[in-house]
Short mmCIF file of C-alpha atoms and ligand atoms in Angstrom, two decimals:
data_model
loop_
_atom_site.label_atom_id
_atom_site.label_comp_id
_atom_site.label_asym_id
_atom_site.label_seq_id
_atom_site.Cartn_x
_atom_site.Cartn_y
_atom_site.Cartn_z
CA MET A 1 20.26 120.55 124.78
CA ILE A 2 16.99 119.17 123.85
CA GLU A 3 16.88 115.22 123.84
CA LEU A 4 15.61 114.48 120.26
CA GLY A 5 14.29 110.69 120.82
CA PRO A 6 11.10 111.94 123.69
CA TRP A 7 10.63 114.67 120.73
CA LEU A 8 10.45 112.56 118.02
CA GLU A 9 8.19 110.28 119.58
CA ARG A 10 5.96 114.21 119.80
CA ALA A 11 6.41 114.49 116.12
CA VAL A 12 4.74 111.25 115.05
CA ALA A 13 2.06 111.60 117.90
CA GLU A 14 1.34 115.36 116.43
CA VAL A 15 1.16 113.88 112.79
CA GLN A 16 -1.34 111.02 114.23
CA ALA A 17 -3.42 113.45 116.18
CA TRP A 18 -3.88 115.06 113.16
CA ALA A 19 -4.62 112.21 110.93
CA GLU A 20 -7.02 111.02 113.69
CA THR A 21 -9.16 114.06 112.38
CA HIS A 22 -9.39 112.59 108.96
CA GLY A 23 -11.38 109.63 110.32
CA GLU A 24 -10.43 105.21 110.09
CA TYR A 25 -8.62 104.03 107.65
CA ALA A 26 -6.43 100.95 107.21
CA MET A 27 -3.41 100.73 104.87
CA HIS A 28 -3.14 98.29 102.95
CA PRO A 29 -1.60 95.12 102.81
CA SER A 30 1.22 94.95 100.18
CA LEU A 31 2.56 97.72 102.35
CA ALA A 32 2.96 95.59 105.28
CA VAL A 33 6.39 94.68 107.03
CA THR A 34 7.28 92.90 109.99
CA ASP A 35 9.20 94.42 113.27
CA GLU A 36 11.84 91.04 112.19
CA GLY A 37 12.44 91.86 109.09
CA LEU A 38 12.90 96.01 109.41
CA ALA A 39 15.06 94.84 111.96
CA ALA A 40 17.46 92.69 109.94
CA ALA A 41 17.60 95.40 107.69
CA PHE A 42 17.78 98.14 110.03
CA GLU A 43 21.18 96.14 111.50
CA LEU A 44 22.54 95.69 108.18
CA PHE A 45 21.75 99.28 107.50
CA GLY A 46 23.18 101.07 110.91
CA ALA A 47 26.24 98.63 109.43
CA ARG A 48 26.61 100.50 106.51
CA LEU A 49 25.91 104.18 107.76
CA ARG A 50 29.49 103.48 109.64
CA ASP A 51 31.62 103.77 106.68
CA ASN A 52 30.85 107.72 107.39
CA TYR A 53 33.14 110.52 108.80
CA PRO A 54 31.95 111.79 111.53
CA PHE A 55 31.45 115.35 110.23
CA PHE A 56 29.08 116.15 113.69
CA HIS A 57 32.78 115.76 116.27
CA PRO A 58 35.28 118.46 116.52
CA ARG A 59 38.33 116.54 115.04
CA TYR A 60 36.07 116.28 111.68
CA ALA A 61 37.60 120.20 110.68
CA GLY A 62 37.74 119.42 106.64
CA GLN A 63 35.29 120.01 104.56
CA MET A 64 32.04 122.48 105.10
CA LEU A 65 29.82 119.42 106.82
CA LYS A 66 27.59 118.68 109.99
CA PRO A 67 25.10 117.50 110.73
CA PRO A 68 21.58 119.93 110.88
CA HIS A 69 20.49 121.27 114.53
CA PRO A 70 17.98 118.52 115.85
CA VAL A 71 15.45 121.32 115.47
CA ALA A 72 15.28 120.61 112.09
CA VAL A 73 15.57 117.22 111.98
CA ILE A 74 12.09 117.63 114.79
CA GLY A 75 11.05 120.16 112.04
CA TYR A 76 11.84 118.37 108.70
CA LEU A 77 10.57 114.78 110.08
CA THR A 78 8.07 116.10 111.81
CA ALA A 79 6.68 117.58 108.38
CA MET A 80 8.13 114.91 105.63
CA LEU A 81 5.22 112.87 107.55
CA ILE A 82 2.82 114.19 106.11
CA ASN A 83 5.21 114.88 102.80
CA PRO A 84 3.77 118.21 101.41
CA ASN A 85 5.42 119.26 98.16
CA ASN A 86 5.54 123.21 97.56
CA HIS A 87 5.59 122.82 93.56
CA ALA A 88 2.24 125.00 94.58
CA LEU A 89 -0.08 125.30 96.73
CA ASP A 90 -2.36 122.68 96.41
CA GLY A 91 0.53 120.70 97.96
CA GLY A 92 0.14 121.54 100.79
CA PRO A 93 0.12 125.37 102.04
CA ALA A 94 0.69 125.37 105.69
CA THR A 95 4.59 124.86 104.37
CA ALA A 96 4.10 126.63 101.53
CA ALA A 97 3.39 129.65 103.60
CA MET A 98 6.78 128.63 106.15
CA GLU A 99 8.69 128.87 102.34
CA ARG A 100 7.32 132.72 102.42
CA GLU A 101 8.35 133.59 105.58
CA VAL A 102 11.82 131.57 106.06
CA VAL A 103 12.17 133.10 102.41
CA ALA A 104 11.39 137.18 103.19
CA ASP A 105 13.79 136.19 106.63
CA LEU A 106 16.28 135.80 104.32
CA ALA A 107 15.67 139.17 102.17
CA ALA A 108 15.85 140.49 105.67
CA MET A 109 19.01 139.57 106.74
CA PHE A 110 20.57 140.84 103.35
CA GLY A 111 18.80 143.85 103.62
CA LEU A 112 16.55 143.51 100.39
CA GLU A 113 13.70 145.22 100.63
CA THR A 114 11.87 144.66 97.87
CA HIS A 115 12.38 140.55 97.02
CA LEU A 116 10.89 137.35 94.61
CA GLY A 117 12.48 133.94 96.32
CA HIS A 118 11.89 130.47 97.04
CA LEU A 119 14.67 127.45 98.63
CA THR A 120 15.53 125.25 96.28
CA THR A 121 17.23 121.94 96.25
CA SER A 122 20.78 123.15 96.69
CA GLY A 123 23.06 126.12 95.70
CA THR A 124 23.71 124.64 92.57
CA ILE A 125 19.83 125.17 91.43
CA ALA A 126 19.52 128.46 92.91
CA ASN A 127 22.80 130.25 91.18
CA LEU A 128 21.47 128.16 87.79
CA GLU A 129 17.78 130.04 88.27
CA ALA A 130 19.78 133.63 89.40
CA LEU A 131 21.72 132.62 86.07
CA TYR A 132 19.08 131.35 84.00
CA VAL A 133 17.67 135.54 84.86
CA ALA A 134 20.32 137.27 84.06
CA ARG A 135 20.46 135.07 80.32
CA GLN A 136 16.86 136.59 79.92
CA SER A 137 17.71 140.23 80.94
CA HIS A 138 20.60 140.33 79.04
CA PRO A 139 20.20 137.41 76.14
CA ASP A 140 23.17 138.46 73.74
CA ARG A 141 25.29 139.46 76.91
CA GLY A 142 28.10 136.73 78.76
CA ILE A 143 28.59 135.77 82.54
CA ALA A 144 31.53 137.20 84.02
CA TYR A 145 32.69 135.21 86.98
CA SER A 146 36.10 135.38 89.59
CA MET A 147 38.62 131.97 88.58
CA ASP A 148 38.37 130.82 92.35
CA SER A 149 34.41 131.49 91.89
CA HIS A 150 31.98 127.99 92.22
CA TYR A 151 32.94 125.71 89.44
CA THR A 152 28.96 126.01 88.35
CA HIS A 153 28.95 129.06 87.22
CA ALA A 154 31.29 128.13 84.56
CA ARG A 155 29.19 124.23 84.23
CA MET A 156 26.07 126.25 84.03
CA CYS A 157 26.96 128.89 82.22
CA GLY A 158 27.55 126.25 79.43
CA VAL A 159 24.32 124.99 80.39
CA LEU A 160 22.67 128.01 79.23
CA GLY A 161 24.34 128.46 75.89
CA VAL A 162 26.02 131.29 77.66
CA GLU A 163 29.48 132.69 76.94
CA GLY A 164 31.23 132.20 80.63
CA HIS A 165 34.79 134.90 81.46
CA SER A 166 37.00 134.06 84.13
CA VAL A 167 37.84 136.93 85.48
CA PRO A 168 42.09 136.79 87.84
CA VAL A 169 42.00 137.07 91.58
CA ASP A 170 44.32 139.14 93.68
CA ALA A 171 46.77 137.63 96.05
CA ARG A 172 43.77 137.39 98.22
CA GLY A 173 41.68 135.32 96.17
CA ARG A 174 39.38 138.57 95.54
CA MET A 175 38.47 139.26 91.97
CA ASP A 176 40.27 142.22 90.97
CA VAL A 177 38.27 144.87 90.21
CA ASP A 178 40.22 146.12 88.05
CA ALA A 179 40.31 142.93 85.53
CA LEU A 180 36.81 143.23 85.17
CA GLU A 181 36.57 146.86 84.19
CA GLY A 182 39.15 145.64 81.39
CA LEU A 183 36.36 143.42 81.03
CA LEU A 184 33.03 145.19 80.62
CA ARG A 185 34.86 147.82 78.55
CA THR A 186 34.21 145.71 76.00
CA GLY A 187 30.70 145.64 75.82
CA LYS A 188 30.55 141.62 75.87
CA ILE A 189 29.57 140.73 79.73
CA GLY A 190 26.11 141.59 80.48
CA THR A 191 25.95 139.86 84.13
CA VAL A 192 29.03 139.96 87.31
CA VAL A 193 29.29 137.29 89.92
CA LEU A 194 30.32 138.11 92.84
CA THR A 195 31.34 135.60 95.48
CA ALA A 196 31.27 135.96 99.37
CA GLY A 197 32.83 133.23 100.52
CA THR A 198 34.92 131.33 98.31
CA THR A 199 34.12 127.20 99.02
CA GLY A 200 38.27 127.04 98.96
CA LEU A 201 39.61 129.84 100.56
CA GLY A 202 36.17 132.01 102.34
CA ALA A 203 37.14 134.78 100.34
CA ILE A 204 34.67 137.73 100.18
CA ASP A 205 34.74 139.48 96.96
CA PRO A 206 34.97 143.19 96.99
CA ILE A 207 31.15 143.73 96.15
CA ASP A 208 31.08 147.30 97.23
CA ASP A 209 33.54 148.07 93.98
CA ALA A 210 32.24 146.14 91.83
CA LEU A 211 28.63 147.56 92.49
CA PRO A 212 29.13 150.96 90.49
CA LEU A 213 31.30 149.34 88.21
CA ALA A 214 29.06 147.22 87.38
CA GLU A 215 25.82 150.19 87.34
CA ARG A 216 28.41 151.85 85.53
CA TYR A 217 28.09 149.46 82.61
CA GLY A 218 24.70 149.05 82.69
CA VAL A 219 25.66 144.73 84.38
CA ARG A 220 23.40 143.07 85.76
CA VAL A 221 25.36 141.89 89.88
CA HIS A 222 24.53 138.45 91.35
CA VAL A 223 26.10 137.57 94.87
CA ASP A 224 26.62 133.83 94.84
CA ALA A 225 26.84 133.53 98.95
CA ALA A 226 26.43 130.26 99.43
CA TYR A 227 28.48 129.36 101.53
CA GLY A 228 29.22 133.05 103.50
CA GLY A 229 25.39 133.96 103.13
CA PHE A 230 24.96 134.25 106.68
CA PHE A 231 27.83 135.89 107.75
CA SER A 232 25.84 138.46 106.85
CA LEU A 233 24.66 138.67 110.62
CA LEU A 234 28.35 139.24 111.78
CA GLY A 235 29.51 141.32 108.32
CA ARG A 236 26.65 143.57 108.11
CA ASP A 237 27.74 145.35 111.54
CA GLY A 238 31.04 144.58 110.80
CA ALA A 239 31.49 142.53 114.38
CA GLU A 240 34.85 140.01 114.69
CA GLY A 241 36.73 141.33 112.35
CA ILE A 242 34.86 140.88 109.48
CA PRO A 243 34.74 144.90 107.30
CA SER A 244 31.00 145.21 106.77
CA PRO A 245 31.38 147.27 103.51
CA PRO A 246 31.16 143.71 100.95
CA TRP A 247 28.39 142.72 103.07
CA LEU A 248 26.36 145.62 102.95
CA ALA A 249 26.44 146.65 99.37
CA ILE A 250 24.84 143.08 99.01
CA ALA A 251 21.24 144.77 99.56
CA ARG A 252 21.74 147.38 96.51
CA CYS A 253 22.64 143.50 93.78
CA ASP A 254 20.29 141.84 92.01
CA SER A 255 20.39 138.91 93.09
CA VAL A 256 21.52 136.17 95.90
CA VAL A 257 22.66 133.15 96.62
CA VAL A 258 21.91 131.06 100.38
CA ASP A 259 22.37 127.67 101.68
CA PRO A 260 20.52 126.61 104.65
CA HIS A 261 22.14 123.71 104.63
CA LYS A 262 25.74 125.06 104.52
CA HIS A 263 25.68 127.55 107.44
CA GLY A 264 21.90 127.87 108.24
CA LEU A 265 21.58 124.10 110.72
CA GLN A 266 19.57 122.32 108.17
CA PRO A 267 19.72 119.14 106.23
CA TYR A 268 20.77 118.73 103.14
CA GLY A 269 17.70 119.63 99.89
CA CYS A 270 18.24 123.79 101.21
CA GLY A 271 19.27 126.09 99.41
CA ALA A 272 17.05 129.31 98.12
CA VAL A 273 17.33 131.89 95.18
CA LEU A 274 15.93 135.71 95.77
CA PHE A 275 16.37 138.96 93.77
CA ARG A 276 15.62 142.36 94.78
CA ASP A 277 13.72 142.66 91.91
CA PRO A 278 10.07 141.03 91.64
CA ALA A 279 9.59 141.75 88.45
CA VAL A 280 11.77 138.90 86.93
CA GLY A 281 8.79 136.52 87.87
CA ARG A 282 8.24 136.83 85.07
CA PHE A 283 10.64 134.52 83.12
CA TYR A 284 9.44 131.89 84.90
CA VAL A 285 5.94 132.61 83.65
CA HIS A 286 4.74 129.00 82.20
CA ASP A 287 0.99 127.31 82.61
CA SER A 288 0.60 124.00 84.64
CA PRO A 289 -2.28 122.04 83.72
CA TYR A 290 -1.64 119.92 86.70
CA THR A 291 -1.53 122.14 89.13
CA TYR A 292 -2.11 125.72 90.47
CA PHE A 293 -5.80 124.99 91.36
CA THR A 294 -6.31 126.38 94.81
CA SER A 295 -6.22 129.86 94.57
CA ASP A 296 -5.41 132.91 92.44
CA GLU A 297 -1.98 133.54 94.19
CA LEU A 298 1.11 132.77 92.61
CA HIS A 299 2.53 129.67 93.64
CA LEU A 300 5.95 128.68 94.51
CA GLY A 301 6.12 126.57 91.70
CA GLU A 302 5.08 129.57 89.45
CA ILE A 303 8.63 130.89 90.31
CA SER A 304 10.89 128.43 90.30
CA LEU A 305 12.47 126.20 87.62
CA GLU A 306 12.36 123.24 89.90
CA CYS A 307 9.08 121.78 90.47
CA SER A 308 8.58 118.87 93.38
CA ARG A 309 10.58 120.69 96.50
CA ALA A 310 10.50 118.77 100.05
CA GLY A 311 8.25 121.20 101.92
CA ALA A 312 9.62 119.68 104.52
CA SER A 313 12.83 121.71 104.06
CA ALA A 314 11.13 124.88 104.07
CA ALA A 315 8.86 123.77 107.61
CA ALA A 316 12.69 122.34 109.32
CA LEU A 317 14.55 125.88 108.52
CA TRP A 318 11.02 127.56 109.74
CA LEU A 319 11.33 126.01 112.63
CA THR A 320 15.01 126.38 112.99
CA LEU A 321 14.78 130.31 112.69
CA ARG A 322 11.79 130.27 115.93
CA LEU A 323 14.99 129.12 117.95
CA LEU A 324 17.43 130.59 116.68
CA PRO A 325 16.66 133.99 114.41
CA LEU A 326 18.42 135.31 112.03
CA THR A 327 20.31 138.27 114.27
CA ARG A 328 23.72 138.76 115.33
CA ASP A 329 22.52 137.12 118.46
CA GLY A 330 20.77 134.64 117.07
CA LEU A 331 22.34 132.37 114.39
CA GLY A 332 25.02 135.21 114.43
CA ALA A 333 26.27 133.52 117.70
CA VAL A 334 26.71 130.26 115.95
CA LEU A 335 28.96 131.42 113.01
CA ALA A 336 31.04 133.50 115.70
CA ALA A 337 31.95 130.87 117.38
CA GLY A 338 33.79 129.13 114.15
CA ARG A 339 35.06 132.54 112.99
CA ARG A 340 36.48 133.56 116.25
CA ALA A 341 38.75 130.13 116.19
CA ALA A 342 39.53 130.92 112.49
CA VAL A 343 41.52 133.62 113.54
CA ARG A 344 43.23 132.90 116.96
CA TRP A 345 44.20 129.61 114.82
CA ALA A 346 45.52 131.99 112.32
CA ASP A 347 47.50 133.43 114.90
CA LEU A 348 48.64 130.02 116.64
CA ILE A 349 49.55 129.04 113.44
CA SER A 350 51.77 131.93 111.99
CA ALA A 351 53.83 131.48 115.72
CA SER A 352 54.40 128.26 114.94
CA GLU A 353 57.48 126.66 113.59
CA TRP A 354 55.63 123.42 111.81
CA LEU A 355 53.09 125.15 110.45
CA GLU A 356 52.90 127.85 107.68
CA LEU A 357 49.39 130.27 107.52
CA TYR A 358 48.44 129.85 103.73
CA GLN A 359 46.83 133.49 104.01
CA PRO A 360 44.18 135.30 106.69
CA PRO A 361 40.77 133.59 106.78
CA GLU A 362 38.76 135.82 106.07
CA LEU A 363 35.68 134.04 107.66
CA ASP A 364 36.17 130.26 108.85
CA ILE A 365 38.02 128.22 106.88
CA VAL A 366 41.60 128.26 107.70
CA THR A 367 44.21 127.45 105.06
CA LEU A 368 47.86 126.51 105.62
CA TYR A 369 51.04 124.39 105.20
CA PRO A 370 53.73 122.37 106.23
CA ARG A 371 57.09 124.17 106.71
CA THR A 372 59.36 121.47 104.77
CA ARG A 373 62.45 120.98 103.63
CA PRO A 374 63.49 121.95 101.25
CA ALA A 375 60.45 124.22 101.24
CA SER A 376 59.29 124.07 97.41
CA LEU A 377 55.83 123.15 96.27
CA THR A 378 56.12 119.98 95.54
CA ALA A 379 57.22 119.35 98.81
CA VAL A 380 54.06 121.10 100.32
CA ASP A 381 52.10 119.25 97.82
CA THR A 382 54.06 116.05 98.89
CA ALA A 383 54.21 117.16 102.97
CA SER A 384 50.02 117.65 102.97
CA ALA A 385 48.66 115.30 101.35
CA LEU A 386 50.56 113.05 104.08
CA MET A 387 48.68 115.01 106.73
CA LEU A 388 45.44 114.36 105.29
CA GLU A 389 46.05 110.76 104.94
CA ARG A 390 48.14 110.13 108.18
CA GLY A 391 45.00 112.51 109.75
CA MET A 392 42.10 110.62 109.50
CA ASN A 393 44.00 106.60 109.48
CA ASP A 394 45.42 107.37 113.59
CA THR A 395 43.12 105.25 115.33
CA VAL A 396 44.54 106.76 118.34
CA ASP A 397 43.54 110.41 118.38
CA PRO A 398 41.81 110.80 114.64
CA VAL A 399 41.83 114.44 112.77
CA PHE A 400 39.80 114.60 109.55
CA LEU A 401 41.66 118.14 107.68
CA SER A 402 41.17 118.53 103.36
CA VAL A 403 43.39 119.87 101.02
CA LEU A 404 42.88 122.78 98.59
CA ARG A 405 44.78 122.35 95.17
CA THR A 406 46.53 125.78 94.76
CA ASP A 407 47.96 126.87 91.34
CA ALA A 408 51.40 128.00 91.10
CA SER A 409 51.03 131.06 90.71
CA ALA A 410 48.61 132.14 93.25
CA PHE A 411 50.83 129.97 96.00
CA MET A 412 53.85 132.34 94.43
CA ALA A 413 52.57 135.40 95.19
CA ARG A 414 51.56 135.06 98.62
CA HIS A 415 54.80 133.35 99.65
CA PRO A 416 57.90 134.05 96.97
CA SER A 417 60.20 132.68 98.67
CA VAL A 418 58.63 128.63 98.40
CA VAL A 419 60.57 127.17 95.11
CA ARG A 420 58.39 127.14 92.44
CA ASP A 421 58.97 123.23 90.67
CA ALA A 422 55.61 122.16 89.89
CA LYS A 423 52.21 123.75 88.09
CA ASN A 424 50.36 123.36 91.86
CA ALA A 425 50.36 122.17 95.57
CA ARG A 426 47.33 120.65 98.31
CA ILE A 427 47.31 122.44 100.66
CA VAL A 428 45.77 121.83 103.86
CA ARG A 429 42.40 123.42 104.32
CA SER A 430 40.00 123.80 107.46
CA VAL A 431 36.23 124.59 107.37
CA LEU A 432 35.91 125.71 111.25
CA MET A 433 31.98 125.29 110.61
CA LYS A 434 30.57 123.66 114.40
CA PRO A 435 30.75 126.40 117.18
CA GLU A 436 32.44 123.81 119.61
CA SER A 437 35.94 124.06 117.18
CA GLU A 438 36.69 127.05 119.49
CA THR A 439 36.10 125.16 122.61
CA TYR A 440 38.95 122.09 120.59
CA LEU A 441 41.01 124.72 118.57
CA ASP A 442 44.33 123.59 121.84
CA TRP A 443 44.00 120.36 120.61
CA LEU A 444 43.01 121.12 116.95
CA HIS A 445 46.69 122.41 117.13
CA ARG A 446 48.82 120.47 118.98
CA ARG A 447 46.63 118.07 116.90
CA VAL A 448 48.00 119.64 112.84
CA GLU A 449 51.03 120.29 114.93
CA GLU A 450 52.27 116.93 115.27
CA ILE A 451 50.30 114.91 111.85
CA ALA A 452 52.60 117.88 109.89
CA ARG A 453 56.10 117.06 112.38
CA GLU A 454 55.81 113.55 110.86
CA ALA A 455 54.67 114.37 107.58
CA THR A 456 57.78 116.30 106.79
CA GLY A 457 59.93 113.73 108.72
CA ALA A 458 61.34 116.52 111.16
C1 PLP B 1 28.44 125.38 98.27
C2 PLP B 1 28.42 126.20 97.46
C3 PLP B 1 28.38 126.15 96.01
C4 PLP B 1 27.46 124.84 95.53
O1 PLP B 1 25.89 124.35 96.41
P1 PLP B 1 25.74 123.28 96.84
O2 PLP B 1 24.54 123.26 97.26
O3 PLP B 1 26.04 122.01 96.87
O4 PLP B 1 25.03 122.69 94.96
C5 PLP B 1 27.78 127.34 95.47
N1 PLP B 1 28.75 128.68 95.25
C6 PLP B 1 29.64 128.81 96.78
C7 PLP B 1 30.10 129.45 97.32
C8 PLP B 1 29.44 127.62 97.36
O5 PLP B 1 30.27 127.58 98.10
#
């Protein structure tokens, strides 16, 4: 593995060498600080940052969080020393060119033959842009999304003043296509949002079944693959037991969102939206009296709702993809390890005396609950919450999990024998997005079994 320290020195030297080509200059005294001053502030700062969870460690098997790859850090920090703004070519031609290249790489990953797209600050903004274009395309019709889709869709429908419609899901958390068709028949829907990897369970909506329906009813299809998008690298080949039809169908959808800051090894501040039809650029048309002077080409700011964006994000992703390209053996190998860990853990859980699998994982998110006596929603809820707390507060051998609130009907659809004595129940959820989860799986399973035993008083 590369050493970050020497590479950061090289980053500073690189930018300094470039700066020197522009002649000497002196920094203004108003900006001066002393080493002693910084040392004192940094000591406080370091202490403050210790109030964190160890996202980097295999002990952390909770939310969708992990540090960026060192290569992304080097790319980001190097470009940040220059601080280009990818709003317009005036703000940094080099990183704007990198952005176009990585966006083309993402489009190729999904099999899109044509595209218009750009990076965004987040999956939220990327989805907002897709829904904005959806509204402009079908101004009088609503937007449908599944009950298990990310809450951002309902919220952004509010922001955009579009009617949002929630579609029921099946017993695996995937959009119910028959229910969707019922809704499409009303003529109220202009766009359907399908999720490739729901945030809670990692479920894949049946994109391949919904797409022909949407075509029949003249409805746009947007795919929210903010979390799951990079699984295209495996899914399109049917690798690691991931069925290919939904992944292959994405190439025929109207837009897709993916978050390089989730599974693309990037620091936060990197989402992406891609449109299949470049003509949607017309919905972004605006005039800026401040920018767009250096070229007649379309500037990135002319095809995005955000203005300033970090050129460093594009730089970090560009550098990362030189080393871990968007192939099955490149970045795909990172996702495959987490996926294998999830599949094997599901088997271990199914054979466990203390744990119950909530549902088989479709990607790398594992959901489970402790076997309680009595087996009721209330008992499951209490014991799951206790597992979270016990796990992370253990001073000797902690394990960091997360919980997911399931509603009673969803729970009963999977486990009808559990007593329905509450409206919902929290269960345990683990996102195995670090490849090291595969190496440490036996430890994780043993530890989770132990705390389940403690939490249920067994
Ligand atoms: C994370 C996520 C979002 C929101 O993206 P942010 O980058 O957190 O803003 C939207 N949809 C899905 C499916 C997600 O997993």
